[in-house]
PDB file of C-alpha atoms in Angstrom:
ATOM      1  CA  ALA W   1     -13.934  12.973 -11.313  1.00  0.00           C
ATOM      2  CA  ASP W   2     -10.536  14.124 -12.424  1.00  0.00           C
ATOM      3  CA  VAL W   3     -11.329  17.822 -11.284  1.00  0.00           C
ATOM      4  CA  ILE W   4     -12.537  16.341  -7.880  1.00  0.00           C
ATOM      5  CA  LEU W   5      -9.357  14.477  -7.385  1.00  0.00           C
ATOM      6  CA  GLU W   6      -7.098  17.419  -8.391  1.00  0.00           C
ATOM      7  CA  ASP W   7      -9.023  19.419  -5.666  1.00  0.00           C
ATOM      8  CA  LEU W   8      -8.476  16.782  -3.138  1.00  0.00           C
ATOM      9  CA  LYS W   9      -4.680  16.623  -3.915  1.00  0.00           C
ATOM     10  CA  ASP W  10      -4.617  20.418  -3.765  1.00  0.00           C
ATOM     11  CA  ALA W  11      -6.071  20.053  -0.317  1.00  0.00           C
ATOM     12  CA  GLY W  12      -3.416  17.475   0.748  1.00  0.00           C
ATOM     13  CA  VAL W  13      -5.850  14.386   0.477  1.00  0.00           C
ATOM     14  CA  TYR W  14      -4.738  11.510  -1.446  1.00  0.00           C
ATOM     15  CA  LEU W  15      -6.715   8.590  -2.613  1.00  0.00           C
ATOM     16  CA  HIS W  16      -5.583   4.969  -3.273  1.00  0.00           C
ATOM     17  CA  ASP W  17      -8.608   3.543  -5.350  1.00  0.00           C
ATOM     18  CA  LYS W  18      -7.457  -0.027  -5.618  1.00  0.00           C
ATOM     19  CA  ARG W  19      -7.087  -0.336  -1.889  1.00  0.00           C
ATOM     20  CA  LYS W  20     -10.036   1.845  -1.305  1.00  0.00           C
ATOM     21  CA  GLU W  21      -7.725   3.947   1.216  1.00  0.00           C
ATOM     22  CA  TRP W  22      -7.188   7.654   1.767  1.00  0.00           C
ATOM     23  CA  ARG W  23      -4.914   9.828   3.640  1.00  0.00           C
ATOM     24  CA  ALA W  24      -5.345  13.654   4.825  1.00  0.00           C
ATOM     25  CA  ASP W  25      -1.973  13.992   6.410  1.00  0.00           C
ATOM     26  CA  GLY W  26      -0.226  15.473   3.176  1.00  0.00           C
ATOM     27  CA  ASP W  27       1.681  12.401   2.582  1.00  0.00           C
ATOM     28  CA  ASN W  28       1.321  10.701  -0.787  1.00  0.00           C
ATOM     29  CA  HIS W  29       2.428   7.081  -0.190  1.00  0.00           C
ATOM     30  CA  PHE W  30       0.589   3.867   0.668  1.00  0.00           C
ATOM     31  CA  GLY W  31       1.972   0.605   1.873  1.00  0.00           C
ATOM     32  CA  ARG W  32       5.446  -0.262   2.657  1.00  0.00           C
ATOM     33  CA  SER W  33       8.254   2.231   2.678  1.00  0.00           C
ATOM     34  CA  ASN W  34      11.853   1.174   2.031  1.00  0.00           C
ATOM     35  CA  THR W  35      12.754   1.722   5.686  1.00  0.00           C
ATOM     36  CA  ASN W  36      10.027  -1.074   6.600  1.00  0.00           C
ATOM     37  CA  ARG W  37      11.192  -3.549   3.813  1.00  0.00           C
ATOM     38  CA  HIS W  38      13.004  -5.841   5.822  1.00  0.00           C
ATOM     39  CA  ARG W  39      11.181  -5.510   9.056  1.00  0.00           C
ATOM     40  CA  GLU W  40      12.086  -7.993  11.902  1.00  0.00           C
ATOM     41  CA  TYR W  41       9.658 -10.757  12.677  1.00  0.00           C
ATOM     42  CA  VAL W  42       7.630 -10.559  16.004  1.00  0.00           C
ATOM     43  CA  MET W  43       6.695 -13.563  17.852  1.00  0.00           C
ATOM     44  CA  ARG W  44       2.999 -13.679  18.788  1.00  0.00           C
ATOM     45  CA  GLY W  45       1.193 -15.999  21.219  1.00  0.00           C
ATOM     46  CA  GLY W  46       2.813 -17.811  24.155  1.00  0.00           C
ATOM     47  CA  THR W  47       6.211 -19.927  24.186  1.00  0.00           C
ATOM     48  CA  HIS W  48       4.367 -23.168  24.605  1.00  0.00           C
ATOM     49  CA  GLY W  49       6.873 -24.498  27.001  1.00  0.00           C
ATOM     50  CA  LEU W  50       9.566 -23.948  24.475  1.00  0.00           C
ATOM     51  CA  SER W  51      13.198 -23.447  26.243  1.00  0.00           C
ATOM     52  CA  GLU W  52      15.113 -20.310  25.718  1.00  0.00           C
ATOM     53  CA  GLU W  53      17.528 -22.118  23.623  1.00  0.00           C
ATOM     54  CA  ALA W  54      14.605 -23.382  21.380  1.00  0.00           C
ATOM     55  CA  LEU W  55      13.390 -19.806  21.024  1.00  0.00           C
ATOM     56  CA  ASN W  56      16.754 -18.533  20.083  1.00  0.00           C
ATOM     57  CA  GLU W  57      17.128 -21.328  17.289  1.00  0.00           C
ATOM     58  CA  ILE W  58      13.590 -20.495  16.128  1.00  0.00           C
ATOM     59  CA  GLY W  59      14.657 -16.794  15.805  1.00  0.00           C
ATOM     60  CA  ARG W  60      17.775 -17.849  13.921  1.00  0.00           C
ATOM     61  CA  MET W  61      15.807 -19.965  11.613  1.00  0.00           C
ATOM     62  CA  VAL W  62      13.193 -17.436  10.872  1.00  0.00           C
ATOM     63  CA  GLU W  63      15.756 -14.843  10.041  1.00  0.00           C
ATOM     64  CA  SER W  64      17.661 -17.318   7.814  1.00  0.00           C
ATOM     65  CA  ARG W  65      14.370 -18.100   6.129  1.00  0.00           C
ATOM     66  CA  ALA W  66      13.850 -14.424   5.570  1.00  0.00           C
ATOM     67  CA  GLN W  67      17.197 -13.929   4.068  1.00  0.00           C
ATOM     68  CA  ALA W  68      16.726 -16.959   2.056  1.00  0.00           C
ATOM     69  CA  LYS W  69      13.502 -15.474   0.408  1.00  0.00           C
ATOM     70  CA  ARG W  70      15.299 -11.970  -0.160  1.00  0.00           C
ATOM     71  CA  THR W  71      18.060 -13.793  -2.117  1.00  0.00           C
ATOM     72  CA  ARG W  72      15.450 -15.922  -3.891  1.00  0.00           C
ATOM     73  CA  ASP W  73      16.741 -19.243  -2.410  1.00  0.00           C
ATOM     74  CA  PHE W  74      13.358 -20.579  -2.602  1.00  0.00           C
ATOM     75  CA  LEU W  75      14.470 -24.132  -1.835  1.00  0.00           C
ATOM     76  CA  ARG W  76      16.111 -23.200   1.437  1.00  0.00           C
ATOM     77  CA  TYR W  77      13.250 -20.918   2.182  1.00  0.00           C
ATOM     78  CA  LYS W  78      10.745 -23.848   1.872  1.00  0.00           C
ATOM     79  CA  GLN W  79      12.994 -26.203   3.830  1.00  0.00           C
ATOM     80  CA  LEU W  80      13.439 -23.886   6.771  1.00  0.00           C
ATOM     81  CA  GLY W  81       9.529 -23.265   6.794  1.00  0.00           C
ATOM     82  CA  GLU W  82       9.066 -26.907   6.854  1.00  0.00           C
ATOM     83  CA  THR W  83      11.540 -27.423   9.661  1.00  0.00           C
ATOM     84  CA  LEU W  84       9.985 -24.639  11.733  1.00  0.00           C
ATOM     85  CA  LYS W  85       6.514 -26.184  11.297  1.00  0.00           C
ATOM     86  CA  THR W  86       7.459 -30.005  11.862  1.00  0.00           C
ATOM     87  CA  THR W  87      10.129 -29.419  14.755  1.00  0.00           C
ATOM     88  CA  TYR W  88       8.678 -26.563  16.667  1.00  0.00           C
ATOM     89  CA  GLY W  89       4.974 -26.054  15.360  1.00  0.00           C
ATOM     90  CA  VAL W  90       5.914 -22.675  14.257  1.00  0.00           C
ATOM     91  CA  HIS W  91       4.030 -21.150  11.329  1.00  0.00           C
ATOM     92  CA  VAL W  92       5.619 -17.864   9.855  1.00  0.00           C
ATOM     93  CA  ASN W  93       3.125 -15.541   8.343  1.00  0.00           C
ATOM     94  CA  ASP W  94       5.227 -13.275   6.155  1.00  0.00           C
ATOM     95  CA  LYS W  95       2.526 -11.897   3.763  1.00  0.00           C
TER      96      LYS W  95
END
């Protein structure tokens, strides 16, 4: 198996056994790169009648929540998540 794996690497094919993924473009990385580490959130779905002002406030709160997570301020992170959910009905999927 190791010989086969080395032959694949020599041909530019890389495997990630745990995730059961492979790539043949010559790049040897899987998952997030440092450039995508702090991607911006994207709104999915409709606005559900929320005003432009409310949408802007939600955007600010989502960014504040992400910053709290990055700085390990988990109390603020959780509070912002709950406020988004109870006030605006917004669920943030940041997994």
